[in-house]
């Protein structure tokens, strides 16, 4: 079995990307612009600083002002709207825990926001790592390496589960295997990367310590 499973949160475990997208739409509207599908593709996976820089460049807004508006919008949504499990996500987390495999959520969200979202979950991972605890967020490998260190897991034997190219690249850079979920990561190709359309029907039998097992 894998040494550890390291899950992204937004868009991988929970459908919270829709909260982010709504907050980004409203922030753009505040500055008189429209949030497009191209903007969303650029922003998916974060980190916040990249999204703020993008909105500032699109609107001419001062980055500090953009950040304050966006942070207040997303924190309000996460505090007032429930985010729900994505298909198969809860089942895979439960299966890993029942098998005694360490689990983590590794997110580019900051600590306050990550904690707000994790409160929505009736099953908790062993640890959570936010962008607040690292010098370099994804696509840098540091968040996943920190999670492995805290879990006492070997990155080479661990699996990262991600729905964005930002996160998938971070997982590969950390030396992990990557389960790439959904269309945003479909263009990526790597010997340690496996594509699935959703986590529905994904089970531990698909994920070995040394790569993809025969099914």
mmCIF file with all atom_site columns, C-alpha atoms in Angstrom:
data_model
loop_
_atom_site.group_PDB
_atom_site.id
_atom_site.type_symbol
_atom_site.label_atom_id
_atom_site.label_alt_id
_atom_site.label_comp_id
_atom_site.label_asym_id
_atom_site.label_entity_id
_atom_site.label_seq_id
_atom_site.pdbx_PDB_ins_code
_atom_site.Cartn_x
_atom_site.Cartn_y
_atom_site.Cartn_z
_atom_site.occupancy
_atom_site.B_iso_or_equiv
_atom_site.pdbx_formal_charge
_atom_site.auth_seq_id
_atom_site.auth_comp_id
_atom_site.auth_asym_id
_atom_site.auth_atom_id
_atom_site.pdbx_PDB_model_num
ATOM 1   C CA . UNK A 1 1   ? 0.000   0.000  0.000   1.00 0.00 ? 1   UNK A CA 1
ATOM 2   C CA . UNK A 1 2   ? 1.034   3.665  -0.281  1.00 0.00 ? 2   UNK A CA 1
ATOM 3   C CA . UNK A 1 3   ? 3.087   5.214  2.539   1.00 0.00 ? 3   UNK A CA 1
ATOM 4   C CA . UNK A 1 4   ? 0.618   8.124  2.693   1.00 0.00 ? 4   UNK A CA 1
ATOM 5   C CA . UNK A 1 5   ? -2.189  9.812  0.749   1.00 0.00 ? 5   UNK A CA 1
ATOM 6   C CA . UNK A 1 6   ? -1.811  13.585 0.387   1.00 0.00 ? 6   UNK A CA 1
ATOM 7   C CA . UNK A 1 7   ? -5.032  15.238 -0.765  1.00 0.00 ? 7   UNK A CA 1
ATOM 8   C CA . UNK A 1 8   ? -5.593  18.671 -2.206  1.00 0.00 ? 8   UNK A CA 1
ATOM 9   C CA . UNK A 1 9   ? -8.780  20.223 -0.786  1.00 0.00 ? 9   UNK A CA 1
ATOM 10  C CA . UNK A 1 10  ? -10.483 22.682 -3.165  1.00 0.00 ? 10  UNK A CA 1
ATOM 11  C CA . UNK A 1 11  ? -11.886 20.826 -6.162  1.00 0.00 ? 11  UNK A CA 1
ATOM 12  C CA . UNK A 1 12  ? -10.362 17.492 -5.092  1.00 0.00 ? 12  UNK A CA 1
ATOM 13  C CA . UNK A 1 13  ? -12.047 16.554 -1.809  1.00 0.00 ? 13  UNK A CA 1
ATOM 14  C CA . UNK A 1 14  ? -14.660 19.325 -1.591  1.00 0.00 ? 14  UNK A CA 1
ATOM 15  C CA . UNK A 1 15  ? -16.602 21.268 -4.231  1.00 0.00 ? 15  UNK A CA 1
ATOM 16  C CA . UNK A 1 16  ? -15.237 24.496 -2.719  1.00 0.00 ? 16  UNK A CA 1
ATOM 17  C CA . UNK A 1 17  ? -13.818 25.696 -6.054  1.00 0.00 ? 17  UNK A CA 1
ATOM 18  C CA . UNK A 1 18  ? -17.307 27.111 -6.716  1.00 0.00 ? 18  UNK A CA 1
ATOM 19  C CA . UNK A 1 19  ? -16.944 29.303 -3.593  1.00 0.00 ? 19  UNK A CA 1
ATOM 20  C CA . UNK A 1 20  ? -13.585 30.539 -4.853  1.00 0.00 ? 20  UNK A CA 1
ATOM 21  C CA . UNK A 1 21  ? -14.971 31.194 -8.321  1.00 0.00 ? 21  UNK A CA 1
ATOM 22  C CA . UNK A 1 22  ? -17.904 33.194 -6.941  1.00 0.00 ? 22  UNK A CA 1
ATOM 23  C CA . UNK A 1 23  ? -15.554 35.258 -4.763  1.00 0.00 ? 23  UNK A CA 1
ATOM 24  C CA . UNK A 1 24  ? -13.274 35.912 -7.733  1.00 0.00 ? 24  UNK A CA 1
ATOM 25  C CA . UNK A 1 25  ? -16.252 36.890 -9.920  1.00 0.00 ? 25  UNK A CA 1
ATOM 26  C CA . UNK A 1 26  ? -17.470 39.375 -7.311  1.00 0.00 ? 26  UNK A CA 1
ATOM 27  C CA . UNK A 1 27  ? -13.988 40.809 -6.821  1.00 0.00 ? 27  UNK A CA 1
ATOM 28  C CA . UNK A 1 28  ? -13.637 41.378 -10.573 1.00 0.00 ? 28  UNK A CA 1
ATOM 29  C CA . UNK A 1 29  ? -17.106 42.938 -10.662 1.00 0.00 ? 29  UNK A CA 1
ATOM 30  C CA . UNK A 1 30  ? -16.121 45.289 -7.820  1.00 0.00 ? 30  UNK A CA 1
ATOM 31  C CA . UNK A 1 31  ? -13.369 46.615 -10.111 1.00 0.00 ? 31  UNK A CA 1
ATOM 32  C CA . UNK A 1 32  ? -15.738 46.814 -13.098 1.00 0.00 ? 32  UNK A CA 1
ATOM 33  C CA . UNK A 1 33  ? -14.505 43.732 -14.955 1.00 0.00 ? 33  UNK A CA 1
ATOM 34  C CA . UNK A 1 34  ? -15.878 40.266 -15.768 1.00 0.00 ? 34  UNK A CA 1
ATOM 35  C CA . UNK A 1 35  ? -14.299 37.022 -14.552 1.00 0.00 ? 35  UNK A CA 1
ATOM 36  C CA . UNK A 1 36  ? -13.885 34.724 -17.565 1.00 0.00 ? 36  UNK A CA 1
ATOM 37  C CA . UNK A 1 37  ? -13.250 31.013 -18.066 1.00 0.00 ? 37  UNK A CA 1
ATOM 38  C CA . UNK A 1 38  ? -9.677  31.960 -19.019 1.00 0.00 ? 38  UNK A CA 1
ATOM 39  C CA . UNK A 1 39  ? -9.294  33.774 -15.699 1.00 0.00 ? 39  UNK A CA 1
ATOM 40  C CA . UNK A 1 40  ? -10.613 30.707 -13.868 1.00 0.00 ? 40  UNK A CA 1
ATOM 41  C CA . UNK A 1 41  ? -8.188  28.402 -15.702 1.00 0.00 ? 41  UNK A CA 1
ATOM 42  C CA . UNK A 1 42  ? -5.308  30.688 -14.693 1.00 0.00 ? 42  UNK A CA 1
ATOM 43  C CA . UNK A 1 43  ? -6.395  30.861 -11.055 1.00 0.00 ? 43  UNK A CA 1
ATOM 44  C CA . UNK A 1 44  ? -7.204  27.213 -10.309 1.00 0.00 ? 44  UNK A CA 1
ATOM 45  C CA . UNK A 1 45  ? -4.916  25.763 -7.658  1.00 0.00 ? 45  UNK A CA 1
ATOM 46  C CA . UNK A 1 46  ? -3.843  29.174 -6.345  1.00 0.00 ? 46  UNK A CA 1
ATOM 47  C CA . UNK A 1 47  ? -1.895  30.373 -4.452  1.00 0.00 ? 47  UNK A CA 1
ATOM 48  C CA . UNK A 1 48  ? -3.738  33.510 -3.369  1.00 0.00 ? 48  UNK A CA 1
ATOM 49  C CA . UNK A 1 49  ? -0.838  35.771 -4.347  1.00 0.00 ? 49  UNK A CA 1
ATOM 50  C CA . UNK A 1 50  ? -1.001  34.593 -7.958  1.00 0.00 ? 50  UNK A CA 1
ATOM 51  C CA . UNK A 1 51  ? -4.774  35.177 -8.117  1.00 0.00 ? 51  UNK A CA 1
ATOM 52  C CA . UNK A 1 52  ? -4.417  38.662 -6.596  1.00 0.00 ? 52  UNK A CA 1
ATOM 53  C CA . UNK A 1 53  ? -1.643  39.549 -9.045  1.00 0.00 ? 53  UNK A CA 1
ATOM 54  C CA . UNK A 1 54  ? -3.781  38.327 -11.942 1.00 0.00 ? 54  UNK A CA 1
ATOM 55  C CA . UNK A 1 55  ? -6.853  40.334 -10.884 1.00 0.00 ? 55  UNK A CA 1
ATOM 56  C CA . UNK A 1 56  ? -4.717  43.424 -10.249 1.00 0.00 ? 56  UNK A CA 1
ATOM 57  C CA . UNK A 1 57  ? -3.170  43.187 -13.732 1.00 0.00 ? 57  UNK A CA 1
ATOM 58  C CA . UNK A 1 58  ? -6.620  42.729 -15.314 1.00 0.00 ? 58  UNK A CA 1
ATOM 59  C CA . UNK A 1 59  ? -8.323  45.570 -13.445 1.00 0.00 ? 59  UNK A CA 1
ATOM 60  C CA . UNK A 1 60  ? -5.554  48.041 -12.663 1.00 0.00 ? 60  UNK A CA 1
ATOM 61  C CA . UNK A 1 61  ? -6.467  47.673 -9.004  1.00 0.00 ? 61  UNK A CA 1
ATOM 62  C CA . UNK A 1 62  ? -3.819  48.089 -6.328  1.00 0.00 ? 62  UNK A CA 1
ATOM 63  C CA . UNK A 1 63  ? -2.778  44.555 -5.220  1.00 0.00 ? 63  UNK A CA 1
ATOM 64  C CA . UNK A 1 64  ? -3.323  45.239 -1.520  1.00 0.00 ? 64  UNK A CA 1
ATOM 65  C CA . UNK A 1 65  ? -6.839  46.521 -2.228  1.00 0.00 ? 65  UNK A CA 1
ATOM 66  C CA . UNK A 1 66  ? -7.587  43.520 -4.493  1.00 0.00 ? 66  UNK A CA 1
ATOM 67  C CA . UNK A 1 67  ? -6.346  41.146 -1.781  1.00 0.00 ? 67  UNK A CA 1
ATOM 68  C CA . UNK A 1 68  ? -8.563  42.708 0.911   1.00 0.00 ? 68  UNK A CA 1
ATOM 69  C CA . UNK A 1 69  ? -11.667 42.463 -1.269  1.00 0.00 ? 69  UNK A CA 1
ATOM 70  C CA . UNK A 1 70  ? -10.950 38.884 -2.369  1.00 0.00 ? 70  UNK A CA 1
ATOM 71  C CA . UNK A 1 71  ? -10.074 37.657 1.134   1.00 0.00 ? 71  UNK A CA 1
ATOM 72  C CA . UNK A 1 72  ? -13.247 39.135 2.631   1.00 0.00 ? 72  UNK A CA 1
ATOM 73  C CA . UNK A 1 73  ? -15.348 37.602 -0.171  1.00 0.00 ? 73  UNK A CA 1
ATOM 74  C CA . UNK A 1 74  ? -13.919 34.091 0.139   1.00 0.00 ? 74  UNK A CA 1
ATOM 75  C CA . UNK A 1 75  ? -13.885 34.051 3.952   1.00 0.00 ? 75  UNK A CA 1
ATOM 76  C CA . UNK A 1 76  ? -17.533 35.152 3.992   1.00 0.00 ? 76  UNK A CA 1
ATOM 77  C CA . UNK A 1 77  ? -18.514 32.378 1.581   1.00 0.00 ? 77  UNK A CA 1
ATOM 78  C CA . UNK A 1 78  ? -16.572 29.670 3.397   1.00 0.00 ? 78  UNK A CA 1
ATOM 79  C CA . UNK A 1 79  ? -18.113 30.738 6.706   1.00 0.00 ? 79  UNK A CA 1
ATOM 80  C CA . UNK A 1 80  ? -21.699 30.858 5.404   1.00 0.00 ? 80  UNK A CA 1
ATOM 81  C CA . UNK A 1 81  ? -21.954 28.218 2.634   1.00 0.00 ? 81  UNK A CA 1
ATOM 82  C CA . UNK A 1 82  ? -21.287 24.525 3.112   1.00 0.00 ? 82  UNK A CA 1
ATOM 83  C CA . UNK A 1 83  ? -18.854 22.834 0.750   1.00 0.00 ? 83  UNK A CA 1
ATOM 84  C CA . UNK A 1 84  ? -19.742 19.233 -0.093  1.00 0.00 ? 84  UNK A CA 1
ATOM 85  C CA . UNK A 1 85  ? -17.728 16.082 -0.747  1.00 0.00 ? 85  UNK A CA 1
ATOM 86  C CA . UNK A 1 86  ? -16.908 15.391 -4.384  1.00 0.00 ? 86  UNK A CA 1
ATOM 87  C CA . UNK A 1 87  ? -17.778 11.928 -5.790  1.00 0.00 ? 87  UNK A CA 1
ATOM 88  C CA . UNK A 1 88  ? -15.608 9.185  -4.308  1.00 0.00 ? 88  UNK A CA 1
ATOM 89  C CA . UNK A 1 89  ? -13.509 11.546 -2.176  1.00 0.00 ? 89  UNK A CA 1
ATOM 90  C CA . UNK A 1 90  ? -14.915 10.662 1.243   1.00 0.00 ? 90  UNK A CA 1
ATOM 91  C CA . UNK A 1 91  ? -14.871 6.946  0.409   1.00 0.00 ? 91  UNK A CA 1
ATOM 92  C CA . UNK A 1 92  ? -11.167 7.005  -0.530  1.00 0.00 ? 92  UNK A CA 1
ATOM 93  C CA . UNK A 1 93  ? -10.248 8.948  2.623   1.00 0.00 ? 93  UNK A CA 1
ATOM 94  C CA . UNK A 1 94  ? -12.211 6.487  4.780   1.00 0.00 ? 94  UNK A CA 1
ATOM 95  C CA . UNK A 1 95  ? -10.643 3.481  3.032   1.00 0.00 ? 95  UNK A CA 1
ATOM 96  C CA . UNK A 1 96  ? -7.134  4.862  3.648   1.00 0.00 ? 96  UNK A CA 1
ATOM 97  C CA . UNK A 1 97  ? -7.859  5.497  7.321   1.00 0.00 ? 97  UNK A CA 1
ATOM 98  C CA . UNK A 1 98  ? -9.342  2.034  7.797   1.00 0.00 ? 98  UNK A CA 1
ATOM 99  C CA . UNK A 1 99  ? -6.207  0.557  6.213   1.00 0.00 ? 99  UNK A CA 1
ATOM 100 C CA . UNK A 1 100 ? -3.986  2.518  8.609   1.00 0.00 ? 100 UNK A CA 1
ATOM 101 C CA . UNK A 1 101 ? -2.475  4.670  5.842   1.00 0.00 ? 101 UNK A CA 1
ATOM 102 C CA . UNK A 1 102 ? -1.554  8.198  7.011   1.00 0.00 ? 102 UNK A CA 1
ATOM 103 C CA . UNK A 1 103 ? -3.567  10.972 5.343   1.00 0.00 ? 103 UNK A CA 1
ATOM 104 C CA . UNK A 1 104 ? -3.072  14.709 4.928   1.00 0.00 ? 104 UNK A CA 1
ATOM 105 C CA . UNK A 1 105 ? -4.758  17.668 3.313   1.00 0.00 ? 105 UNK A CA 1
ATOM 106 C CA . UNK A 1 106 ? -2.164  19.860 1.604   1.00 0.00 ? 106 UNK A CA 1
ATOM 107 C CA . UNK A 1 107 ? -3.651  23.149 0.419   1.00 0.00 ? 107 UNK A CA 1
ATOM 108 C CA . UNK A 1 108 ? -2.530  26.468 -1.048  1.00 0.00 ? 108 UNK A CA 1
ATOM 109 C CA . UNK A 1 109 ? -5.209  28.138 1.073   1.00 0.00 ? 109 UNK A CA 1
ATOM 110 C CA . UNK A 1 110 ? -4.097  30.036 4.152   1.00 0.00 ? 110 UNK A CA 1
ATOM 111 C CA . UNK A 1 111 ? -4.673  28.506 7.588   1.00 0.00 ? 111 UNK A CA 1
ATOM 112 C CA . UNK A 1 112 ? -7.867  30.379 8.558   1.00 0.00 ? 112 UNK A CA 1
ATOM 113 C CA . UNK A 1 113 ? -9.579  29.424 5.313   1.00 0.00 ? 113 UNK A CA 1
ATOM 114 C CA . UNK A 1 114 ? -8.381  25.814 5.380   1.00 0.00 ? 114 UNK A CA 1
ATOM 115 C CA . UNK A 1 115 ? -9.738  25.390 8.913   1.00 0.00 ? 115 UNK A CA 1
ATOM 116 C CA . UNK A 1 116 ? -13.100 26.897 7.890   1.00 0.00 ? 116 UNK A CA 1
ATOM 117 C CA . UNK A 1 117 ? -13.429 24.387 5.053   1.00 0.00 ? 117 UNK A CA 1
ATOM 118 C CA . UNK A 1 118 ? -12.224 21.366 7.043   1.00 0.00 ? 118 UNK A CA 1
ATOM 119 C CA . UNK A 1 119 ? -14.971 22.097 9.590   1.00 0.00 ? 119 UNK A CA 1
ATOM 120 C CA . UNK A 1 120 ? -17.405 21.055 6.812   1.00 0.00 ? 120 UNK A CA 1
ATOM 121 C CA . UNK A 1 121 ? -15.943 17.549 6.788   1.00 0.00 ? 121 UNK A CA 1
ATOM 122 C CA . UNK A 1 122 ? -17.291 14.732 8.954   1.00 0.00 ? 122 UNK A CA 1
ATOM 123 C CA . UNK A 1 123 ? -14.058 12.746 8.370   1.00 0.00 ? 123 UNK A CA 1
ATOM 124 C CA . UNK A 1 124 ? -10.733 14.403 9.239   1.00 0.00 ? 124 UNK A CA 1
ATOM 125 C CA . UNK A 1 125 ? -7.274  13.594 7.875   1.00 0.00 ? 125 UNK A CA 1
ATOM 126 C CA . UNK A 1 126 ? -4.356  13.011 10.246  1.00 0.00 ? 126 UNK A CA 1
ATOM 127 C CA . UNK A 1 127 ? -2.832  16.433 9.498   1.00 0.00 ? 127 UNK A CA 1
ATOM 128 C CA . UNK A 1 128 ? -3.420  19.528 7.380   1.00 0.00 ? 128 UNK A CA 1
ATOM 129 C CA . UNK A 1 129 ? -0.783  21.736 5.765   1.00 0.00 ? 129 UNK A CA 1
ATOM 130 C CA . UNK A 1 130 ? -1.685  25.250 4.565   1.00 0.00 ? 130 UNK A CA 1
ATOM 131 C CA . UNK A 1 131 ? 0.303   27.901 2.708   1.00 0.00 ? 131 UNK A CA 1
ATOM 132 C CA . UNK A 1 132 ? 0.746   29.648 6.065   1.00 0.00 ? 132 UNK A CA 1
ATOM 133 C CA . UNK A 1 133 ? 3.208   26.969 7.219   1.00 0.00 ? 133 UNK A CA 1
ATOM 134 C CA . UNK A 1 134 ? 5.541   26.987 4.213   1.00 0.00 ? 134 UNK A CA 1
ATOM 135 C CA . UNK A 1 135 ? 8.011   29.382 2.604   1.00 0.00 ? 135 UNK A CA 1
ATOM 136 C CA . UNK A 1 136 ? 6.973   28.321 -0.924  1.00 0.00 ? 136 UNK A CA 1
ATOM 137 C CA . UNK A 1 137 ? 3.428   27.138 -1.836  1.00 0.00 ? 137 UNK A CA 1
ATOM 138 C CA . UNK A 1 138 ? 2.578   24.779 -4.682  1.00 0.00 ? 138 UNK A CA 1
ATOM 139 C CA . UNK A 1 139 ? 3.860   24.356 -7.437  1.00 0.00 ? 139 UNK A CA 1
ATOM 140 C CA . UNK A 1 140 ? 6.944   24.207 -5.169  1.00 0.00 ? 140 UNK A CA 1
ATOM 141 C CA . UNK A 1 141 ? 7.294   20.736 -3.557  1.00 0.00 ? 141 UNK A CA 1
ATOM 142 C CA . UNK A 1 142 ? 7.695   22.137 -0.017  1.00 0.00 ? 142 UNK A CA 1
ATOM 143 C CA . UNK A 1 143 ? 4.043   21.660 1.108   1.00 0.00 ? 143 UNK A CA 1
ATOM 144 C CA . UNK A 1 144 ? 4.058   17.954 0.191   1.00 0.00 ? 144 UNK A CA 1
ATOM 145 C CA . UNK A 1 145 ? 7.531   17.379 1.616   1.00 0.00 ? 145 UNK A CA 1
ATOM 146 C CA . UNK A 1 146 ? 6.428   19.004 4.895   1.00 0.00 ? 146 UNK A CA 1
ATOM 147 C CA . UNK A 1 147 ? 3.331   16.776 5.018   1.00 0.00 ? 147 UNK A CA 1
ATOM 148 C CA . UNK A 1 148 ? 5.442   13.640 4.470   1.00 0.00 ? 148 UNK A CA 1
ATOM 149 C CA . UNK A 1 149 ? 7.873   14.766 7.161   1.00 0.00 ? 149 UNK A CA 1
ATOM 150 C CA . UNK A 1 150 ? 5.050   15.326 9.658   1.00 0.00 ? 150 UNK A CA 1
ATOM 151 C CA . UNK A 1 151 ? 3.481   11.948 8.825   1.00 0.00 ? 151 UNK A CA 1
ATOM 152 C CA . UNK A 1 152 ? 6.810   10.095 8.858   1.00 0.00 ? 152 UNK A CA 1
ATOM 153 C CA . UNK A 1 153 ? 6.122   8.973  5.274   1.00 0.00 ? 153 UNK A CA 1
ATOM 154 C CA . UNK A 1 154 ? 8.500   8.486  2.358   1.00 0.00 ? 154 UNK A CA 1
ATOM 155 C CA . UNK A 1 155 ? 7.516   10.841 -0.514  1.00 0.00 ? 155 UNK A CA 1
ATOM 156 C CA . UNK A 1 156 ? 8.620   8.215  -3.054  1.00 0.00 ? 156 UNK A CA 1
ATOM 157 C CA . UNK A 1 157 ? 6.050   5.784  -1.654  1.00 0.00 ? 157 UNK A CA 1
ATOM 158 C CA . UNK A 1 158 ? 3.285   8.370  -1.234  1.00 0.00 ? 158 UNK A CA 1
ATOM 159 C CA . UNK A 1 159 ? 0.461   9.472  -3.531  1.00 0.00 ? 159 UNK A CA 1
ATOM 160 C CA . UNK A 1 160 ? -0.651  13.062 -4.120  1.00 0.00 ? 160 UNK A CA 1
ATOM 161 C CA . UNK A 1 161 ? -4.292  13.482 -5.220  1.00 0.00 ? 161 UNK A CA 1
ATOM 162 C CA . UNK A 1 162 ? -4.785  16.737 -7.153  1.00 0.00 ? 162 UNK A CA 1
ATOM 163 C CA . UNK A 1 163 ? -7.152  18.435 -9.601  1.00 0.00 ? 163 UNK A CA 1
ATOM 164 C CA . UNK A 1 164 ? -4.841  21.278 -10.740 1.00 0.00 ? 164 UNK A CA 1
ATOM 165 C CA . UNK A 1 165 ? -1.594  21.419 -12.707 1.00 0.00 ? 165 UNK A CA 1
ATOM 166 C CA . UNK A 1 166 ? -0.169  23.619 -9.925  1.00 0.00 ? 166 UNK A CA 1
ATOM 167 C CA . UNK A 1 167 ? -0.662  20.854 -7.367  1.00 0.00 ? 167 UNK A CA 1
ATOM 168 C CA . UNK A 1 168 ? 0.228   17.974 -9.658  1.00 0.00 ? 168 UNK A CA 1
ATOM 169 C CA . UNK A 1 169 ? 3.560   19.604 -10.552 1.00 0.00 ? 169 UNK A CA 1
ATOM 170 C CA . UNK A 1 170 ? 4.268   20.135 -6.842  1.00 0.00 ? 170 UNK A CA 1
ATOM 171 C CA . UNK A 1 171 ? 3.591   16.463 -6.124  1.00 0.00 ? 171 UNK A CA 1
ATOM 172 C CA . UNK A 1 172 ? 5.857   15.291 -8.917  1.00 0.00 ? 172 UNK A CA 1
ATOM 173 C CA . UNK A 1 173 ? 8.592   17.703 -7.798  1.00 0.00 ? 173 UNK A CA 1
ATOM 174 C CA . UNK A 1 174 ? 8.349   16.225 -4.287  1.00 0.00 ? 174 UNK A CA 1
ATOM 175 C CA . UNK A 1 175 ? 9.047   12.758 -5.730  1.00 0.00 ? 175 UNK A CA 1
ATOM 176 C CA . UNK A 1 176 ? 5.540   11.442 -5.102  1.00 0.00 ? 176 UNK A CA 1
ATOM 177 C CA . UNK A 1 177 ? 3.196   9.571  -7.393  1.00 0.00 ? 177 UNK A CA 1
ATOM 178 C CA . UNK A 1 178 ? 0.283   11.747 -8.524  1.00 0.00 ? 178 UNK A CA 1
ATOM 179 C CA . UNK A 1 179 ? -3.343  10.810 -9.067  1.00 0.00 ? 179 UNK A CA 1
ATOM 180 C CA . UNK A 1 180 ? -4.535  13.605 -11.384 1.00 0.00 ? 180 UNK A CA 1
ATOM 181 C CA . UNK A 1 181 ? -8.299  14.091 -11.168 1.00 0.00 ? 181 UNK A CA 1
ATOM 182 C CA . UNK A 1 182 ? -10.439 15.756 -13.819 1.00 0.00 ? 182 UNK A CA 1
ATOM 183 C CA . UNK A 1 183 ? -10.016 17.815 -16.985 1.00 0.00 ? 183 UNK A CA 1
ATOM 184 C CA . UNK A 1 184 ? -7.698  20.583 -15.712 1.00 0.00 ? 184 UNK A CA 1
ATOM 185 C CA . UNK A 1 185 ? -4.795  18.131 -15.394 1.00 0.00 ? 185 UNK A CA 1
ATOM 186 C CA . UNK A 1 186 ? -5.518  16.046 -18.495 1.00 0.00 ? 186 UNK A CA 1
ATOM 187 C CA . UNK A 1 187 ? -2.668  17.605 -20.512 1.00 0.00 ? 187 UNK A CA 1
ATOM 188 C CA . UNK A 1 188 ? 0.000   16.548 -17.995 1.00 0.00 ? 188 UNK A CA 1
ATOM 189 C CA . UNK A 1 189 ? 2.048   13.438 -18.716 1.00 0.00 ? 189 UNK A CA 1
ATOM 190 C CA . UNK A 1 190 ? 4.636   11.787 -16.466 1.00 0.00 ? 190 UNK A CA 1
ATOM 191 C CA . UNK A 1 191 ? 5.652   8.201  -15.595 1.00 0.00 ? 191 UNK A CA 1
ATOM 192 C CA . UNK A 1 192 ? 4.556   8.799  -11.972 1.00 0.00 ? 192 UNK A CA 1
ATOM 193 C CA . UNK A 1 193 ? 1.200   10.335 -12.915 1.00 0.00 ? 193 UNK A CA 1
ATOM 194 C CA . UNK A 1 194 ? -2.136  8.559  -13.374 1.00 0.00 ? 194 UNK A CA 1
ATOM 195 C CA . UNK A 1 195 ? -5.256  10.286 -14.766 1.00 0.00 ? 195 UNK A CA 1
ATOM 196 C CA . UNK A 1 196 ? -8.794  9.587  -13.571 1.00 0.00 ? 196 UNK A CA 1
ATOM 197 C CA . UNK A 1 197 ? -11.958 11.554 -14.474 1.00 0.00 ? 197 UNK A CA 1
ATOM 198 C CA . UNK A 1 198 ? -13.230 11.564 -10.859 1.00 0.00 ? 198 UNK A CA 1
ATOM 199 C CA . UNK A 1 199 ? -12.425 9.815  -7.577  1.00 0.00 ? 199 UNK A CA 1
ATOM 200 C CA . UNK A 1 200 ? -15.638 7.813  -7.941  1.00 0.00 ? 200 UNK A CA 1
ATOM 201 C CA . UNK A 1 201 ? -14.684 4.122  -8.023  1.00 0.00 ? 201 UNK A CA 1
ATOM 202 C CA . UNK A 1 202 ? -11.010 4.862  -7.225  1.00 0.00 ? 202 UNK A CA 1
ATOM 203 C CA . UNK A 1 203 ? -9.836  2.564  -4.434  1.00 0.00 ? 203 UNK A CA 1
ATOM 204 C CA . UNK A 1 204 ? -6.544  1.792  -2.706  1.00 0.00 ? 204 UNK A CA 1
ATOM 205 C CA . UNK A 1 205 ? -6.095  -1.238 -4.959  1.00 0.00 ? 205 UNK A CA 1
ATOM 206 C CA . UNK A 1 206 ? -5.248  1.221  -7.756  1.00 0.00 ? 206 UNK A CA 1
ATOM 207 C CA . UNK A 1 207 ? -2.457  2.869  -5.765  1.00 0.00 ? 207 UNK A CA 1
ATOM 208 C CA . UNK A 1 208 ? 0.660   0.947  -4.832  1.00 0.00 ? 208 UNK A CA 1
ATOM 209 C CA . UNK A 1 209 ? 3.744   2.066  -2.942  1.00 0.00 ? 209 UNK A CA 1
ATOM 210 C CA . UNK A 1 210 ? 5.927   1.851  -6.054  1.00 0.00 ? 210 UNK A CA 1
ATOM 211 C CA . UNK A 1 211 ? 3.409   3.097  -8.567  1.00 0.00 ? 211 UNK A CA 1
ATOM 212 C CA . UNK A 1 212 ? 0.265   1.931  -10.230 1.00 0.00 ? 212 UNK A CA 1
ATOM 213 C CA . UNK A 1 213 ? -0.691  -1.631 -9.397  1.00 0.00 ? 213 UNK A CA 1
ATOM 214 C CA . UNK A 1 214 ? -2.270  -4.054 -11.826 1.00 0.00 ? 214 UNK A CA 1
ATOM 215 C CA . UNK A 1 215 ? -6.028  -3.989 -11.531 1.00 0.00 ? 215 UNK A CA 1
#
